[in-house]
PDB file of C-alpha atoms in Angstrom:
ATOM      1  CA  UNK J  10      27.277-108.845  -2.784  1.00  0.00           C
ATOM      2  CA  UNK J  11      24.000-109.983  -1.177  1.00  0.00           C
ATOM      3  CA  UNK J  12      21.669-107.937   1.173  1.00  0.00           C
ATOM      4  CA  UNK J  13      22.064-110.727   3.532  1.00  0.00           C
ATOM      5  CA  UNK J  14      25.965-110.375   3.152  1.00  0.00           C
ATOM      6  CA  UNK J  15      25.852-106.800   4.130  1.00  0.00           C
ATOM      7  CA  UNK J  16      23.259-105.641   5.951  1.00  0.00           C
ATOM      8  CA  UNK J  17      23.425-101.704   5.741  1.00  0.00           C
ATOM      9  CA  UNK J  18      22.763-101.736   2.085  1.00  0.00           C
ATOM     10  CA  UNK J  19      19.209-102.794   3.347  1.00  0.00           C
ATOM     11  CA  UNK J  20      16.327-100.436   2.457  1.00  0.00           C
ATOM     12  CA  UNK J  21      15.866 -99.775   6.494  1.00  0.00           C
ATOM     13  CA  UNK J  22      19.490 -98.973   6.448  1.00  0.00           C
ATOM     14  CA  UNK J  23      19.244 -96.620   4.239  1.00  0.00           C
ATOM     15  CA  UNK J  24      16.129 -94.558   5.511  1.00  0.00           C
ATOM     16  CA  UNK J  25      17.703 -94.541   9.044  1.00  0.00           C
ATOM     17  CA  UNK J  26      20.644 -92.231   8.346  1.00  0.00           C
ATOM     18  CA  UNK J  27      22.094 -93.048   4.953  1.00  0.00           C
ATOM     19  CA  UNK J  28      22.020 -91.211   1.008  1.00  0.00           C
ATOM     20  CA  UNK J  29      18.316 -92.797   0.910  1.00  0.00           C
ATOM     21  CA  UNK J  30      17.246 -90.695   4.059  1.00  0.00           C
ATOM     22  CA  UNK J  31      17.915 -87.602   2.700  1.00  0.00           C
ATOM     23  CA  UNK J  32      16.327 -88.253  -0.435  1.00  0.00           C
ATOM     24  CA  UNK J  33      13.597 -88.709   1.795  1.00  0.00           C
ATOM     25  CA  UNK J  34      13.585 -85.947   3.647  1.00  0.00           C
ATOM     26  CA  UNK J  35      14.020 -83.751   0.959  1.00  0.00           C
ATOM     27  CA  UNK J  36      11.014 -85.210  -0.669  1.00  0.00           C
ATOM     28  CA  UNK J  37       8.563 -85.282   2.154  1.00  0.00           C
ATOM     29  CA  UNK J  38       9.443 -81.729   3.336  1.00  0.00           C
ATOM     30  CA  UNK J  39       8.677 -80.631  -0.413  1.00  0.00           C
ATOM     31  CA  UNK J  40       5.118 -82.643  -0.063  1.00  0.00           C
ATOM     32  CA  UNK J  41       4.556 -80.643   3.308  1.00  0.00           C
ATOM     33  CA  UNK J  42       5.365 -77.142   1.992  1.00  0.00           C
ATOM     34  CA  UNK J  43       2.838 -77.813  -1.327  1.00  0.00           C
ATOM     35  CA  UNK J  44       0.393 -78.721   0.500  1.00  0.00           C
ATOM     36  CA  UNK J  45       0.323 -76.162   3.043  1.00  0.00           C
ATOM     37  CA  UNK J  46       0.621 -73.336  -0.081  1.00  0.00           C
ATOM     38  CA  UNK J  47      -2.489 -75.036  -1.254  1.00  0.00           C
ATOM     39  CA  UNK J  48      -4.037 -74.845   1.329  1.00  0.00           C
ATOM     40  CA  UNK J  49      -6.695 -72.202   1.005  1.00  0.00           C
ATOM     41  CA  UNK J  50      -7.414 -69.151   3.082  1.00  0.00           C
ATOM     42  CA  UNK J  51     -10.087 -68.427   4.690  1.00  0.00           C
ATOM     43  CA  UNK J  52     -11.460 -65.008   5.265  1.00  0.00           C
ATOM     44  CA  UNK J  53     -14.496 -63.699   6.628  1.00  0.00           C
ATOM     45  CA  UNK J  54     -16.918 -63.817   9.615  1.00  0.00           C
ATOM     46  CA  UNK J  55     -15.068 -63.794  12.639  1.00  0.00           C
ATOM     47  CA  UNK J  56     -11.576 -62.517  10.459  1.00  0.00           C
ATOM     48  CA  UNK J  57      -9.482 -59.607  10.272  1.00  0.00           C
ATOM     49  CA  UNK J  58     -10.928 -56.531   8.152  1.00  0.00           C
ATOM     50  CA  UNK J  59      -8.080 -57.513   5.867  1.00  0.00           C
ATOM     51  CA  UNK J  60      -9.510 -60.786   5.110  1.00  0.00           C
ATOM     52  CA  UNK J  61     -12.584 -58.613   3.209  1.00  0.00           C
ATOM     53  CA  UNK J  62      -9.611 -58.945   0.653  1.00  0.00           C
ATOM     54  CA  UNK J  63      -9.102 -62.452   0.017  1.00  0.00           C
ATOM     55  CA  UNK J  64     -13.072 -62.366  -0.067  1.00  0.00           C
ATOM     56  CA  UNK J  65     -12.691 -59.909  -3.081  1.00  0.00           C
ATOM     57  CA  UNK J  66     -10.358 -61.486  -5.164  1.00  0.00           C
ATOM     58  CA  UNK J  67     -12.538 -64.760  -4.041  1.00  0.00           C
ATOM     59  CA  UNK J  68     -15.125 -63.187  -6.398  1.00  0.00           C
ATOM     60  CA  UNK J  69     -13.428 -61.016  -8.656  1.00  0.00           C
ATOM     61  CA  UNK J  70     -14.996 -58.383  -7.557  1.00  0.00           C
ATOM     62  CA  UNK J  71     -15.118 -54.167  -7.055  1.00  0.00           C
ATOM     63  CA  UNK J  72     -14.926 -53.168  -3.808  1.00  0.00           C
ATOM     64  CA  UNK J  73     -16.760 -49.752  -1.844  1.00  0.00           C
ATOM     65  CA  UNK J  74     -16.305 -48.962   1.082  1.00  0.00           C
ATOM     66  CA  UNK J  75     -18.746 -46.761   3.485  1.00  0.00           C
ATOM     67  CA  UNK J  76     -17.722 -45.805   6.674  1.00  0.00           C
ATOM     68  CA  UNK J  77     -20.436 -45.174   9.705  1.00  0.00           C
ATOM     69  CA  UNK J  78     -20.418 -43.935  12.792  1.00  0.00           C
ATOM     70  CA  UNK J  79     -19.806 -47.302  14.776  1.00  0.00           C
ATOM     71  CA  UNK J  80     -18.809 -49.717  11.969  1.00  0.00           C
ATOM     72  CA  UNK J  81     -17.666 -49.818   7.872  1.00  0.00           C
ATOM     73  CA  UNK J  82     -19.619 -51.730   5.620  1.00  0.00           C
ATOM     74  CA  UNK J  83     -16.892 -53.090   2.719  1.00  0.00           C
ATOM     75  CA  UNK J  84     -19.268 -53.992  -0.410  1.00  0.00           C
ATOM     76  CA  UNK J  85     -18.327 -56.890  -2.732  1.00  0.00           C
ATOM     77  CA  UNK J  86     -20.035 -56.175  -6.912  1.00  0.00           C
ATOM     78  CA  UNK J  87     -18.557 -58.514  -9.218  1.00  0.00           C
ATOM     79  CA  UNK J  88     -19.963 -58.262 -12.800  1.00  0.00           C
ATOM     80  CA  UNK J  89     -22.781 -61.670 -12.766  1.00  0.00           C
ATOM     81  CA  UNK J  90     -24.292 -58.774 -10.297  1.00  0.00           C
ATOM     82  CA  UNK J  91     -23.659 -60.703  -6.518  1.00  0.00           C
ATOM     83  CA  UNK J  92     -22.913 -58.023  -4.011  1.00  0.00           C
ATOM     84  CA  UNK J  93     -21.413 -59.283  -0.846  1.00  0.00           C
ATOM     85  CA  UNK J  94     -21.326 -56.485   2.359  1.00  0.00           C
ATOM     86  CA  UNK J  95     -19.801 -57.615   4.944  1.00  0.00           C
ATOM     87  CA  UNK J  96     -20.084 -55.568   8.089  1.00  0.00           C
ATOM     88  CA  UNK J  97     -16.986 -54.183  10.202  1.00  0.00           C
ATOM     89  CA  UNK J  98     -16.695 -53.400  13.595  1.00  0.00           C
ATOM     90  CA  UNK J  99     -14.236 -50.884  14.928  1.00  0.00           C
ATOM     91  CA  UNK J 100     -11.789 -52.759  16.328  1.00  0.00           C
ATOM     92  CA  UNK J 101     -11.811 -54.550  12.938  1.00  0.00           C
ATOM     93  CA  UNK J 102     -13.590 -57.614  13.024  1.00  0.00           C
ATOM     94  CA  UNK J 103     -15.833 -59.037  10.520  1.00  0.00           C
ATOM     95  CA  UNK J 104     -19.284 -59.227  12.421  1.00  0.00           C
ATOM     96  CA  UNK J 105     -21.940 -59.849  10.347  1.00  0.00           C
ATOM     97  CA  UNK J 106     -22.336 -60.614   6.053  1.00  0.00           C
ATOM     98  CA  UNK J 107     -25.003 -60.279   3.800  1.00  0.00           C
ATOM     99  CA  UNK J 108     -25.784 -61.075   0.164  1.00  0.00           C
ATOM    100  CA  UNK J 109     -27.652 -60.436  -2.716  1.00  0.00           C
ATOM    101  CA  UNK J 110     -28.023 -62.235  -6.351  1.00  0.00           C
ATOM    102  CA  UNK J 111     -28.305 -65.028  -8.580  1.00  0.00           C
ATOM    103  CA  UNK J 112     -26.621 -67.915  -5.993  1.00  0.00           C
ATOM    104  CA  UNK J 113     -25.208 -67.697  -2.142  1.00  0.00           C
ATOM    105  CA  UNK J 114     -21.742 -67.104  -2.824  1.00  0.00           C
ATOM    106  CA  UNK J 115     -18.997 -69.250  -1.662  1.00  0.00           C
ATOM    107  CA  UNK J 116     -19.956 -69.093   2.094  1.00  0.00           C
ATOM    108  CA  UNK J 117     -16.458 -71.858   2.818  1.00  0.00           C
ATOM    109  CA  UNK J 118     -14.641 -68.660   2.241  1.00  0.00           C
ATOM    110  CA  UNK J 119     -17.416 -65.952   3.747  1.00  0.00           C
ATOM    111  CA  UNK J 120     -18.078 -67.713   6.826  1.00  0.00           C
ATOM    112  CA  UNK J 121     -14.557 -69.032   7.567  1.00  0.00           C
ATOM    113  CA  UNK J 122     -14.536 -71.207  10.844  1.00  0.00           C
ATOM    114  CA  UNK J 123     -18.242 -70.290  11.516  1.00  0.00           C
ATOM    115  CA  UNK J 124     -19.211 -72.437   8.237  1.00  0.00           C
ATOM    116  CA  UNK J 125     -18.532 -75.820  11.049  1.00  0.00           C
ATOM    117  CA  UNK J 126     -22.164 -74.583  12.707  1.00  0.00           C
ATOM    118  CA  UNK J 127     -23.893 -76.110   9.813  1.00  0.00           C
ATOM    119  CA  UNK J 128     -22.883 -79.519  10.919  1.00  0.00           C
ATOM    120  CA  UNK J 129     -23.249 -78.703  14.665  1.00  0.00           C
ATOM    121  CA  UNK J 130     -26.298 -77.347  14.735  1.00  0.00           C
ATOM    122  CA  UNK J 131     -29.374 -79.442  16.057  1.00  0.00           C
ATOM    123  CA  UNK J 132     -32.485 -80.201  14.320  1.00  0.00           C
ATOM    124  CA  UNK J 133     -33.931 -77.552  17.120  1.00  0.00           C
ATOM    125  CA  UNK J 134     -31.742 -74.854  16.066  1.00  0.00           C
ATOM    126  CA  UNK J 135     -32.040 -74.871  12.299  1.00  0.00           C
ATOM    127  CA  UNK J 136     -35.528 -73.691  10.545  1.00  0.00           C
ATOM    128  CA  UNK J 137     -35.784 -74.951   6.786  1.00  0.00           C
ATOM    129  CA  UNK J 138     -38.651 -73.740   4.630  1.00  0.00           C
ATOM    130  CA  UNK J 139     -38.852 -76.407   1.487  1.00  0.00           C
ATOM    131  CA  UNK J 140     -37.296 -75.546  -1.882  1.00  0.00           C
ATOM    132  CA  UNK J 141     -37.119 -71.641  -0.717  1.00  0.00           C
ATOM    133  CA  UNK J 142     -34.214 -71.421   2.209  1.00  0.00           C
ATOM    134  CA  UNK J 143     -32.617 -72.513   5.611  1.00  0.00           C
ATOM    135  CA  UNK J 144     -32.361 -70.154   8.669  1.00  0.00           C
ATOM    136  CA  UNK J 145     -29.734 -71.347  11.920  1.00  0.00           C
ATOM    137  CA  UNK J 146     -29.622 -69.541  15.122  1.00  0.00           C
ATOM    138  CA  UNK J 147     -27.552 -70.736  17.371  1.00  0.00           C
ATOM    139  CA  UNK J 148     -26.274 -68.763  20.351  1.00  0.00           C
ATOM    140  CA  UNK J 149     -22.976 -67.080  18.464  1.00  0.00           C
ATOM    141  CA  UNK J 150     -23.546 -67.685  15.303  1.00  0.00           C
ATOM    142  CA  UNK J 151     -27.123 -66.815  12.902  1.00  0.00           C
ATOM    143  CA  UNK J 152     -27.606 -67.654   9.488  1.00  0.00           C
ATOM    144  CA  UNK J 153     -30.577 -67.209   6.555  1.00  0.00           C
ATOM    145  CA  UNK J 154     -30.190 -67.931   3.154  1.00  0.00           C
ATOM    146  CA  UNK J 155     -33.528 -68.059   0.818  1.00  0.00           C
ATOM    147  CA  UNK J 156     -33.941 -68.218  -2.539  1.00  0.00           C
ATOM    148  CA  UNK J 157     -36.784 -67.182  -5.095  1.00  0.00           C
ATOM    149  CA  UNK J 158     -37.213 -66.712  -8.372  1.00  0.00           C
ATOM    150  CA  UNK J 159     -33.439 -66.963  -9.215  1.00  0.00           C
ATOM    151  CA  UNK J 160     -32.817 -64.376  -6.664  1.00  0.00           C
ATOM    152  CA  UNK J 161     -30.693 -65.740  -3.127  1.00  0.00           C
ATOM    153  CA  UNK J 162     -30.660 -62.191  -0.141  1.00  0.00           C
ATOM    154  CA  UNK J 163     -29.447 -63.896   2.682  1.00  0.00           C
ATOM    155  CA  UNK J 164     -27.006 -62.711   6.162  1.00  0.00           C
ATOM    156  CA  UNK J 165     -25.074 -64.244   8.553  1.00  0.00           C
ATOM    157  CA  UNK J 166     -23.348 -62.703  11.839  1.00  0.00           C
ATOM    158  CA  UNK J 167     -22.046 -63.333  15.212  1.00  0.00           C
ATOM    159  CA  UNK J 168     -24.481 -62.033  17.924  1.00  0.00           C
ATOM    160  CA  UNK J 169     -21.097 -61.659  20.430  1.00  0.00           C
ATOM    161  CA  UNK J 170     -18.713 -60.106  17.631  1.00  0.00           C
ATOM    162  CA  UNK J 171     -21.662 -57.218  17.322  1.00  0.00           C
ATOM    163  CA  UNK J 172     -20.643 -53.644  18.152  1.00  0.00           C
ATOM    164  CA  UNK J 173     -22.584 -53.132  21.508  1.00  0.00           C
ATOM    165  CA  UNK J 174     -24.420 -49.404  20.047  1.00  0.00           C
ATOM    166  CA  UNK J 175     -25.125 -51.127  16.611  1.00  0.00           C
ATOM    167  CA  UNK J 176     -28.282 -53.538  15.758  1.00  0.00           C
ATOM    168  CA  UNK J 177     -28.704 -56.254  13.904  1.00  0.00           C
ATOM    169  CA  UNK J 178     -31.137 -54.222  11.598  1.00  0.00           C
ATOM    170  CA  UNK J 179     -27.922 -52.176  10.043  1.00  0.00           C
ATOM    171  CA  UNK J 180     -27.438 -55.553   7.958  1.00  0.00           C
ATOM    172  CA  UNK J 181     -29.628 -55.088   5.409  1.00  0.00           C
TER     173      UNK J 181
END
């Protein structure tokens, strides 16, 4: 039987509602599920306090918490000597992050959606010190990172998320 003799056996007909349609739907659903599962979890700045656990797992680090009157500090330290501190407001939001170590930590992980500020910052908002570091200051994001002699130190915070009774100087 040729395809011209029976148009119901065509590929297009199978996609419209035949058995092949079910296979295609199943395959597409499985692929979509795989894509959604493989999307990395973003944590960090501007995220809930629970996101610190994701950062800890990503860094493979020890976790210690210090409670202060107006905020908490989650300190993550790994075996390579890297230390990341995440500052959490009383409402449970990460408002600032600092780091110190042999290299800069994964900013995609720590900054979450604020990592987009690297791309959107204008030349006036960015200050680069050649072979040393960078500072970015926008209305809703401040980032500094300086590296010297195999030691990197930096901080990032969202001024609008900073609790009213907490100074930027607490982030060290």
